[in-house]
Each structure stands twice: as structure tokens, then as C-alpha cells.
Amino acid sequence: MLPGMVKNRPVTLLAAGHACVDVYQGAVAALVPYFMSERAYTYAAAAGIVLAASLLSSVVQPLFGALTDRWAMPWLLPVSTLAGGVGIALCGVTQQYALTLVFVALSGIGVAAYHPEAARVARMASGGSNTAMGWFSLGGNVGFAAAPLMVSAVVAPWGLGSSPLLVVPAVAGTLLCVAALRSMTPSQVDAKAHRAAAGRDDWRSFGRLTGAIMFRSVVFIGLSAFVSLYTSQRVGGGEAVGTVALFVLYLGGAIGTVAGGRLADRYGRLRVVQWSYLVTVAAVAGVVFVPGPSIFLFVALSSACLYVPFSLHITLGQDYLPRHLGTASGVTLGLTVSVGGLASPVIGAIADGTSLRTALMPLVVLPAFGWLLIRTLREPAGLSDPCVKVDA
């Protein structure tokens, strides 16, 4: 697998650049405790910062996707990467809440602008390889998971005033994006060349796929928000046990992302996606109901199953909308994620009124609803432009 990635230099560079961008998606939540301790922000003020970043980085993505469908914007990759980092770098140097929101919003817009065009370019560079797209997606997962470590290493010793140092990944990511674009042929970057050879859009199938991804998003973000606390309640051991559970969740996701591409190249995308949704039902049920340390096994299995279809969602969406690759990427990568984020307060409210276990129970059946939406979908034609076929 790795030799193939080295051989496909553009995808390797894009995957590394993806990690540098998505580190800023996770950085906002990691900065919240420092905002509250150093600036005495209320929970509402802190929530406003997270909301500004998440809504802009998710909801605005389809808009940028629509723009990249009309015009090829490869230059957007390095520019948006730098914008994402500059926003986070500046948010700690001002004491004014309004300016902090502006800088966080700038970072969110940068993240939003990056993903649709990056997913389109990565698809062209991958030549339709599910394995290559799995590695591209993994880059983002690694960056997101590394964000708390980066923030802690920089801000914990020196405070929020050291936030300009957080721009370093953005500078590296900008250089990686430029290198990736220079290593590609013009036909791999040009959106018009692909649209000329593309088939018809299947909006109905894309809509059903989008619905399934929304169910998946609610499950994963719900687990991400509460698995640490729930595991410590079930197993004991306090915060240390909860941290281990969260690490297992992220690790399982990384493994699932890479495995999904390999399995799809062998067995077909839709079959792998459908089975992953079904197995997720049993895995999440294990997290909620099985007592004792075995909960860690089910956390890992749940995360892996939820992430097996992650990159496949992107390529399926692109193939259902071959004339609107940017829109498909913006929806599958961005808009659906925001739905999961909006569901988290509902889970928290149910937990406050009943128990955390009761609040997590609905997560068991949601993947089954996703499976019902996609069980009769047909495999789209796929990436068919011969000019973009490369080794992966």
C-alpha cells in the first residue's frame, strides 16, 4: 500500500496537506479550555466560538463546491490552507471577543474553501482508486486527531499569546499543496476536461446517499462527544480511562479509513458501505449495552465501521454527480458533518433528563436507517476520463 502511495506523488502530497488543514478543524475545540481559563469566557461564549468555526467550515463547503464546479480553482488549495492557519494563529493575540470570532470565522472559511476543490483534485490525481482516496481521507483524520496535541504543546506552556506559532502547519500545508499541483498534469487539474467526458447527474441517488451520511455523522459525533465520559462511568478509572477510550475511537477511525479503500477496490464500494452500516449497528450496541472492559473493543469496532465508508462516501457522491464534483464533495465532506454537530446538544439534553446510557441508545438504530436508504442503490459508472488514470 505504501509503495503505491509513494508512486502516486500527487496523492501523497495532497494527503499530507489535508492533515495540515484539518488540524485547524480540531484546534478550535482544543483552544476552548484556554479561552475559558485565561479570559473567563462563559460556556455560552465558548460555544459561540465553536459554532462560528463549525458552521462556516461545514455549511459553507457546498457553496465553494458549486463555485469550483463552474471554474477550476486549484490556487484555492494553498490560499485556503494559509487562511485556515492564519485565523487560528491570530485568535489568541486579541482580547476582544468580536475579533476572536472574526479570526475563528476566517479559519473556518479557509477550511471550507479547501475541501471541495481538494477532494476534486485528489480524485483526479487518484485516477479513480478507492485506496488512494482512502489515504487522502486518512490525512484529514490524522490532522484532526493531532490538533489537541499541537494546541497543548504550544499554548499550555506559554498561554494564548503564543498562538501565532500555530500557523506552522498551515505554512507546511501551503508548500505541500503547491508541490502537489506542480506534480500533476493539466488534464488532472482542469475541471472542464472532466465535465466534457462526464455522464449524467443522478440527484436522487445522491440524495439518498446524503441522508445515510447524515445518520452516520450523528452516530460518530455523538460517540466522539460522550464516549470518554460514558466509558469512565461504565469501567471506572476517571479521566484516564476516558482518554484511552477517545484514543481508541480515533485509532479505529484511522484504520477503518484505509481499510475501506482497500476493501472497496476488491469487493465494490456499495457492498462495503452497506455491510459497514449493518455491522455498525451491532458494534454501537456493544458500546451501549456490553459491560466491563470489553467496551474498548466495541468502541474500536464502531469507529472502524463508521470510517470504512468515509472516503467511499466521497467517491460515490462524486460519481453520482459527475458534472458537479465540487458540490458532491462539499456536501459529503461538509454539510453532513454539521448535522451531526447539531444533534450533539440533543443527546446532551436527553442525558441531563434521563441518563447518558439512555441518550446513547438511539445511536444504535441510526446506522440501520442509513442502510435502508442505500440498500437498493446501484453502483455509479465511476470516474471515466482516461486522461486522469494514474498509478495508485
Short mmCIF file of C-alpha atoms in Angstrom, two decimals:
data_model
loop_
_atom_site.label_atom_id
_atom_site.label_comp_id
_atom_site.label_asym_id
_atom_site.label_seq_id
_atom_site.Cartn_x
_atom_site.Cartn_y
_atom_site.Cartn_z
CA MET A 1 0.00 0.00 0.00
CA LEU A 2 2.65 2.48 0.97
CA PRO A 3 4.79 1.85 -2.14
CA GLY A 4 1.73 2.66 -4.27
CA MET A 5 1.26 5.88 -2.40
CA VAL A 6 4.88 6.91 -2.90
CA LYS A 7 4.49 6.14 -6.60
CA ASN A 8 1.43 8.39 -6.78
CA ARG A 9 3.23 11.51 -5.62
CA PRO A 10 0.33 13.97 -6.03
CA VAL A 11 -1.99 11.96 -3.77
CA THR A 12 0.77 11.54 -1.18
CA LEU A 13 1.37 15.30 -1.11
CA LEU A 14 -2.35 16.05 -1.01
CA ALA A 15 -2.87 13.63 1.88
CA ALA A 16 -0.11 15.32 3.88
CA GLY A 17 -1.56 18.73 3.04
CA HIS A 18 -5.01 17.52 4.12
CA ALA A 19 -3.57 16.72 7.55
CA CYS A 20 -2.15 20.25 7.81
CA VAL A 21 -5.58 21.75 7.06
CA ASP A 22 -7.74 19.56 9.26
CA VAL A 23 -5.55 20.20 12.27
CA TYR A 24 -7.37 23.54 12.36
CA GLN A 25 -10.76 21.85 12.47
CA GLY A 26 -9.77 20.21 15.74
CA ALA A 27 -7.82 23.19 17.08
CA VAL A 28 -10.85 25.32 17.93
CA ALA A 29 -12.33 22.86 20.42
CA ALA A 30 -8.85 22.30 21.87
CA LEU A 31 -8.47 26.06 22.45
CA VAL A 32 -11.77 26.43 24.32
CA PRO A 33 -10.39 25.47 27.79
CA TYR A 34 -7.67 28.10 27.41
CA PHE A 35 -10.17 30.77 26.39
CA MET A 36 -12.24 29.96 29.47
CA SER A 37 -9.32 29.93 31.89
CA GLU A 38 -7.39 32.95 30.59
CA ARG A 39 -10.29 35.16 29.53
CA ALA A 40 -13.06 33.89 31.82
CA TYR A 41 -15.35 33.12 28.90
CA THR A 42 -18.75 31.68 29.80
CA TYR A 43 -19.94 28.38 28.36
CA ALA A 44 -22.17 30.36 26.01
CA ALA A 45 -19.26 32.48 24.78
CA ALA A 46 -17.13 29.38 24.26
CA ALA A 47 -19.97 27.67 22.42
CA GLY A 48 -20.23 30.71 20.14
CA ILE A 49 -16.60 30.30 19.11
CA VAL A 50 -17.04 26.59 18.34
CA LEU A 51 -20.27 27.30 16.45
CA ALA A 52 -18.62 30.01 14.35
CA ALA A 53 -15.90 27.61 13.28
CA SER A 54 -18.03 24.51 12.73
CA LEU A 55 -20.86 26.17 10.85
CA LEU A 56 -18.55 28.04 8.50
CA SER A 57 -16.24 25.07 7.91
CA SER A 58 -19.19 22.75 7.21
CA VAL A 59 -22.21 24.64 5.90
CA VAL A 60 -20.27 26.91 3.53
CA GLN A 61 -18.48 24.00 1.84
CA PRO A 62 -21.26 23.30 -0.69
CA LEU A 63 -21.07 26.96 -1.80
CA PHE A 64 -17.38 26.63 -2.55
CA GLY A 65 -18.15 23.30 -4.19
CA ALA A 66 -20.62 24.99 -6.55
CA LEU A 67 -18.01 27.62 -7.41
CA THR A 68 -15.35 25.01 -8.21
CA ASP A 69 -17.86 23.20 -10.42
CA ARG A 70 -18.03 26.30 -12.63
CA TRP A 71 -14.37 27.27 -12.52
CA ALA A 72 -11.26 25.26 -11.78
CA MET A 73 -9.63 26.85 -8.74
CA PRO A 74 -6.50 24.87 -7.91
CA TRP A 75 -4.98 28.04 -6.45
CA LEU A 76 -7.65 27.79 -3.75
CA LEU A 77 -5.77 24.91 -2.10
CA PRO A 78 -2.67 26.84 -0.90
CA VAL A 79 -4.64 30.06 -0.27
CA SER A 80 -7.34 28.38 1.83
CA THR A 81 -4.75 26.35 3.74
CA LEU A 82 -2.93 29.51 4.72
CA ALA A 83 -6.20 31.26 5.65
CA GLY A 84 -7.17 28.37 7.94
CA GLY A 85 -3.89 28.64 9.81
CA VAL A 86 -3.72 32.43 9.99
CA GLY A 87 -7.18 32.62 11.57
CA ILE A 88 -6.24 30.25 14.38
CA ALA A 89 -2.84 31.90 14.80
CA LEU A 90 -4.46 35.32 15.37
CA CYS A 91 -7.38 34.27 17.57
CA GLY A 92 -5.19 34.15 20.68
CA VAL A 93 -3.49 37.54 20.31
CA THR A 94 -6.56 39.74 20.79
CA GLN A 95 -8.55 40.23 23.97
CA GLN A 96 -11.67 41.35 22.11
CA TYR A 97 -14.32 38.66 21.78
CA ALA A 98 -15.65 40.07 18.50
CA LEU A 99 -12.20 39.94 16.89
CA THR A 100 -11.68 36.44 18.21
CA LEU A 101 -14.89 35.39 16.46
CA VAL A 102 -13.71 37.08 13.25
CA PHE A 103 -10.38 35.24 13.28
CA VAL A 104 -12.03 31.90 14.07
CA ALA A 105 -14.50 32.57 11.26
CA LEU A 106 -11.59 33.26 8.89
CA SER A 107 -10.13 29.89 9.79
CA GLY A 108 -13.49 28.22 9.23
CA ILE A 109 -13.86 29.81 5.81
CA GLY A 110 -10.37 28.64 4.89
CA VAL A 111 -11.20 25.07 5.89
CA ALA A 112 -14.50 25.28 3.98
CA ALA A 113 -12.83 26.61 0.84
CA TYR A 114 -10.18 23.91 0.88
CA HIS A 115 -12.17 20.69 0.98
CA PRO A 116 -14.36 20.66 -2.17
CA GLU A 117 -11.53 21.62 -4.51
CA ALA A 118 -9.04 19.36 -2.70
CA ALA A 119 -11.40 16.39 -2.95
CA ARG A 120 -11.94 17.06 -6.65
CA VAL A 121 -8.22 17.39 -7.36
CA ALA A 122 -7.43 14.31 -5.25
CA ARG A 123 -10.00 12.31 -7.20
CA MET A 124 -8.43 13.35 -10.47
CA ALA A 125 -4.97 12.51 -9.18
CA SER A 126 -6.11 9.15 -7.83
CA GLY A 127 -7.44 8.05 -11.22
CA GLY A 128 -10.50 6.56 -9.51
CA SER A 129 -8.56 4.46 -6.98
CA ASN A 130 -10.53 3.95 -3.77
CA THR A 131 -7.32 3.07 -1.94
CA ALA A 132 -5.69 6.37 -2.91
CA MET A 133 -8.77 8.32 -1.82
CA GLY A 134 -8.67 6.40 1.45
CA TRP A 135 -5.17 7.70 2.09
CA PHE A 136 -6.25 11.24 1.20
CA SER A 137 -9.10 10.98 3.72
CA LEU A 138 -6.78 9.50 6.34
CA GLY A 139 -4.62 12.61 6.13
CA GLY A 140 -7.54 14.69 7.34
CA ASN A 141 -8.31 12.27 10.17
CA VAL A 142 -4.71 12.38 11.36
CA GLY A 143 -4.68 16.17 11.35
CA PHE A 144 -7.91 16.39 13.31
CA ALA A 145 -6.70 13.91 15.91
CA ALA A 146 -3.34 15.70 16.25
CA ALA A 147 -4.92 19.09 16.95
CA PRO A 148 -5.22 18.72 20.75
CA LEU A 149 -1.57 17.66 20.99
CA MET A 150 -0.44 20.62 18.90
CA VAL A 151 -2.51 23.14 20.87
CA SER A 152 -1.38 21.71 24.18
CA ALA A 153 2.30 21.77 23.18
CA VAL A 154 2.12 25.42 22.14
CA VAL A 155 -0.48 27.08 24.37
CA ALA A 156 -0.11 25.17 27.65
CA PRO A 157 3.46 26.41 28.39
CA TRP A 158 3.13 29.99 27.12
CA GLY A 159 -0.57 30.84 27.04
CA LEU A 160 -2.82 32.14 24.27
CA GLY A 161 -0.25 34.79 23.37
CA SER A 162 1.81 32.05 21.73
CA SER A 163 -0.98 31.21 19.24
CA PRO A 164 0.95 32.68 16.24
CA LEU A 165 3.15 29.57 16.45
CA LEU A 166 0.10 27.55 15.41
CA VAL A 167 0.50 28.85 11.86
CA VAL A 168 3.39 26.44 11.23
CA PRO A 169 1.25 23.54 9.90
CA ALA A 170 -0.51 25.97 7.55
CA VAL A 171 2.80 27.10 6.07
CA ALA A 172 3.85 23.48 5.60
CA GLY A 173 0.46 22.62 4.11
CA THR A 174 0.66 25.54 1.67
CA LEU A 175 4.01 24.32 0.38
CA LEU A 176 2.67 20.78 0.08
CA CYS A 177 -0.33 21.96 -1.92
CA VAL A 178 1.87 23.90 -4.32
CA ALA A 179 4.13 20.88 -4.75
CA ALA A 180 1.15 18.59 -5.36
CA LEU A 181 -0.34 20.85 -8.03
CA ARG A 182 3.01 21.19 -9.79
CA SER A 183 3.39 17.41 -9.91
CA MET A 184 0.05 16.96 -11.71
CA THR A 185 -0.70 17.22 -15.41
CA PRO A 186 -3.01 19.99 -16.69
CA SER A 187 -5.73 17.44 -17.52
CA GLN A 188 -5.78 16.27 -13.90
CA VAL A 189 -6.42 19.77 -12.61
CA ASP A 190 -8.80 21.10 -15.27
CA ALA A 191 -12.46 20.72 -14.27
CA LYS A 192 -13.70 21.43 -17.81
CA ALA A 193 -11.85 18.44 -19.24
CA HIS A 194 -13.62 16.13 -16.81
CA ARG A 195 -17.08 17.65 -17.30
CA ALA A 196 -16.78 17.22 -21.06
CA ALA A 197 -16.43 13.45 -20.58
CA ALA A 198 -18.78 13.12 -17.59
CA GLY A 199 -22.13 11.37 -17.66
CA ARG A 200 -25.48 12.49 -16.29
CA ASP A 201 -26.01 13.51 -12.68
CA ASP A 202 -28.15 11.19 -10.53
CA TRP A 203 -29.50 13.59 -7.91
CA ARG A 204 -31.97 11.07 -6.48
CA SER A 205 -29.28 8.53 -5.61
CA PHE A 206 -27.06 11.31 -4.31
CA GLY A 207 -29.87 12.48 -2.03
CA ARG A 208 -30.31 9.00 -0.55
CA LEU A 209 -26.56 8.69 -0.01
CA THR A 210 -26.54 12.10 1.68
CA GLY A 211 -29.30 11.00 4.06
CA ALA A 212 -27.31 7.91 5.03
CA ILE A 213 -24.18 10.00 5.64
CA MET A 214 -26.19 12.27 7.95
CA PHE A 215 -27.22 9.30 10.08
CA ARG A 216 -23.59 8.17 10.18
CA SER A 217 -22.46 11.66 11.18
CA VAL A 218 -24.86 11.82 14.13
CA VAL A 219 -23.58 8.48 15.42
CA PHE A 220 -19.90 9.33 15.17
CA ILE A 221 -20.11 12.85 16.57
CA GLY A 222 -22.38 11.60 19.34
CA LEU A 223 -19.81 8.97 20.30
CA SER A 224 -16.96 11.48 19.99
CA ALA A 225 -18.70 13.86 22.37
CA PHE A 226 -19.70 11.36 25.05
CA VAL A 227 -17.71 8.13 24.76
CA SER A 228 -15.00 9.40 27.12
CA LEU A 229 -17.46 10.17 29.89
CA TYR A 230 -19.57 7.07 29.25
CA THR A 231 -16.57 4.72 29.34
CA SER A 232 -15.32 6.16 32.60
CA GLN A 233 -18.81 5.67 34.07
CA ARG A 234 -19.01 2.04 32.93
CA VAL A 235 -15.45 0.95 33.66
CA GLY A 236 -14.27 3.39 36.32
CA GLY A 237 -10.81 4.90 36.44
CA GLY A 238 -11.75 8.52 35.86
CA GLU A 239 -10.40 10.77 33.14
CA ALA A 240 -7.52 8.46 32.21
CA VAL A 241 -9.91 5.72 31.12
CA GLY A 242 -11.98 8.24 29.18
CA THR A 243 -8.88 9.49 27.38
CA VAL A 244 -7.97 5.93 26.38
CA ALA A 245 -11.47 5.40 25.00
CA LEU A 246 -11.19 8.56 22.91
CA PHE A 247 -7.79 7.47 21.60
CA VAL A 248 -9.23 4.08 20.66
CA LEU A 249 -12.07 5.85 18.85
CA TYR A 250 -9.64 7.91 16.76
CA LEU A 251 -7.34 4.96 16.13
CA GLY A 252 -10.21 2.79 14.95
CA GLY A 253 -11.27 5.55 12.57
CA ALA A 254 -7.80 5.76 11.04
CA ILE A 255 -7.69 2.01 10.48
CA GLY A 256 -11.20 1.97 9.05
CA THR A 257 -10.47 4.78 6.58
CA VAL A 258 -7.54 2.95 5.00
CA ALA A 259 -9.28 -0.44 5.13
CA GLY A 260 -12.35 0.97 3.39
CA GLY A 261 -10.46 1.88 0.26
CA ARG A 262 -8.73 -1.49 0.06
CA LEU A 263 -11.95 -3.42 0.62
CA ALA A 264 -13.81 -1.35 -1.97
CA ASP A 265 -11.17 -1.98 -4.63
CA ARG A 266 -11.66 -5.69 -4.01
CA TYR A 267 -15.38 -6.11 -3.30
CA GLY A 268 -17.01 -2.94 -4.64
CA ARG A 269 -17.88 0.32 -2.94
CA LEU A 270 -21.60 -0.09 -2.33
CA ARG A 271 -21.26 -3.60 -0.94
CA VAL A 272 -18.60 -2.43 1.52
CA VAL A 273 -20.62 0.65 2.51
CA GLN A 274 -23.82 -1.36 3.03
CA TRP A 275 -22.13 -4.01 5.17
CA SER A 276 -20.31 -1.39 7.22
CA TYR A 277 -23.61 0.24 8.16
CA LEU A 278 -25.08 -3.09 9.24
CA VAL A 279 -22.07 -4.10 11.32
CA THR A 280 -22.07 -0.64 12.92
CA VAL A 281 -25.48 -1.42 14.46
CA ALA A 282 -24.03 -4.36 16.39
CA ALA A 283 -20.84 -2.50 17.27
CA VAL A 284 -22.62 0.54 18.73
CA ALA A 285 -25.00 -1.77 20.58
CA GLY A 286 -21.92 -3.30 22.20
CA VAL A 287 -20.70 0.12 23.29
CA VAL A 288 -24.04 0.96 24.88
CA PHE A 289 -25.02 -2.36 26.45
CA VAL A 290 -21.98 -4.62 26.97
CA PRO A 291 -20.44 -4.09 30.45
CA GLY A 292 -16.82 -4.14 31.52
CA PRO A 293 -13.53 -3.52 29.69
CA SER A 294 -14.87 -5.12 26.51
CA ILE A 295 -16.38 -1.73 25.79
CA PHE A 296 -12.99 -0.70 24.35
CA LEU A 297 -13.25 -3.45 21.73
CA PHE A 298 -16.68 -2.23 20.68
CA VAL A 299 -15.52 1.39 20.61
CA ALA A 300 -12.74 0.41 18.21
CA LEU A 301 -15.11 -1.69 16.08
CA SER A 302 -17.71 1.09 15.98
CA SER A 303 -15.17 3.67 14.89
CA ALA A 304 -13.65 1.41 12.24
CA CYS A 305 -17.07 0.56 10.79
CA LEU A 306 -18.12 4.21 10.79
CA TYR A 307 -14.95 5.20 8.93
CA VAL A 308 -14.74 2.30 6.46
CA PRO A 309 -17.23 4.14 4.19
CA PHE A 310 -15.78 7.62 4.82
CA SER A 311 -13.73 8.02 1.63
CA LEU A 312 -16.22 5.85 -0.27
CA HIS A 313 -18.98 8.33 0.52
CA ILE A 314 -16.89 11.00 -1.22
CA THR A 315 -16.21 9.00 -4.39
CA LEU A 316 -19.76 7.65 -4.60
CA GLY A 317 -21.13 11.16 -4.25
CA GLN A 318 -18.78 12.40 -6.94
CA ASP A 319 -19.79 9.59 -9.27
CA TYR A 320 -23.49 10.21 -8.71
CA LEU A 321 -22.84 13.87 -9.63
CA PRO A 322 -20.05 13.58 -12.22
CA ARG A 323 -20.78 17.04 -13.57
CA HIS A 324 -20.73 18.60 -10.10
CA LEU A 325 -17.74 17.06 -8.33
CA GLY A 326 -17.22 20.14 -6.15
CA THR A 327 -20.83 20.21 -4.97
CA ALA A 328 -20.74 16.49 -4.20
CA SER A 329 -17.52 16.92 -2.24
CA GLY A 330 -18.82 19.93 -0.34
CA VAL A 331 -21.97 18.10 0.76
CA THR A 332 -20.38 14.76 1.67
CA LEU A 333 -17.42 16.36 3.46
CA GLY A 334 -19.07 19.45 4.93
CA LEU A 335 -22.82 19.87 5.17
CA THR A 336 -23.48 16.37 6.52
CA VAL A 337 -20.92 16.88 9.30
CA SER A 338 -22.77 19.93 10.58
CA VAL A 339 -25.92 17.84 11.03
CA GLY A 340 -24.06 15.56 13.43
CA GLY A 341 -22.82 18.57 15.34
CA LEU A 342 -26.33 19.95 15.70
CA ALA A 343 -27.52 16.64 17.12
CA SER A 344 -24.99 16.59 19.96
CA PRO A 345 -26.87 19.13 22.15
CA VAL A 346 -29.99 16.99 21.80
CA ILE A 347 -28.10 13.95 23.07
CA GLY A 348 -26.78 16.04 25.96
CA ALA A 349 -30.26 17.28 26.83
CA ILE A 350 -31.63 13.73 26.90
CA ALA A 351 -28.72 12.67 29.12
CA ASP A 352 -29.44 15.52 31.52
CA GLY A 353 -33.08 14.45 31.77
CA THR A 354 -32.52 10.69 31.97
CA SER A 355 -29.07 9.09 31.78
CA LEU A 356 -26.17 9.05 29.35
CA ARG A 357 -26.87 5.42 28.51
CA THR A 358 -30.46 6.24 27.58
CA ALA A 359 -29.29 9.17 25.47
CA LEU A 360 -26.88 6.96 23.52
CA MET A 361 -29.43 4.23 22.78
CA PRO A 362 -30.84 5.93 19.64
CA LEU A 363 -27.35 5.80 18.13
CA VAL A 364 -27.72 2.03 17.86
CA VAL A 365 -30.55 2.18 15.30
CA LEU A 366 -29.45 5.18 13.22
CA PRO A 367 -26.98 3.16 11.07
CA ALA A 368 -29.87 0.82 10.22
CA PHE A 369 -31.83 3.79 8.88
CA GLY A 370 -28.79 4.70 6.81
CA TRP A 371 -28.64 1.16 5.45
CA LEU A 372 -32.30 1.31 4.44
CA LEU A 373 -31.58 4.40 2.38
CA ILE A 374 -28.66 2.89 0.46
CA ARG A 375 -29.58 -0.81 0.30
CA THR A 376 -31.06 -0.54 -3.23
CA LEU A 377 -28.61 1.99 -4.65
CA ARG A 378 -26.76 0.98 -7.78
CA GLU A 379 -23.05 1.42 -8.36
CA PRO A 380 -22.49 4.56 -10.46
CA ALA A 381 -20.41 4.45 -13.58
CA GLY A 382 -17.39 5.99 -11.84
CA LEU A 383 -14.50 8.12 -12.97
CA SER A 384 -14.24 7.50 -16.67
CA ASP A 385 -11.96 10.14 -18.09
CA PRO A 386 -8.96 8.22 -19.45
CA CYS A 387 -6.72 11.24 -19.25
CA VAL A 388 -6.64 11.10 -15.48
CA LYS A 389 -5.66 7.47 -14.96
CA VAL A 390 -2.51 7.23 -12.87
CA ASP A 391 -0.86 4.55 -10.82
CA ALA A 392 -2.09 4.31 -7.25
#
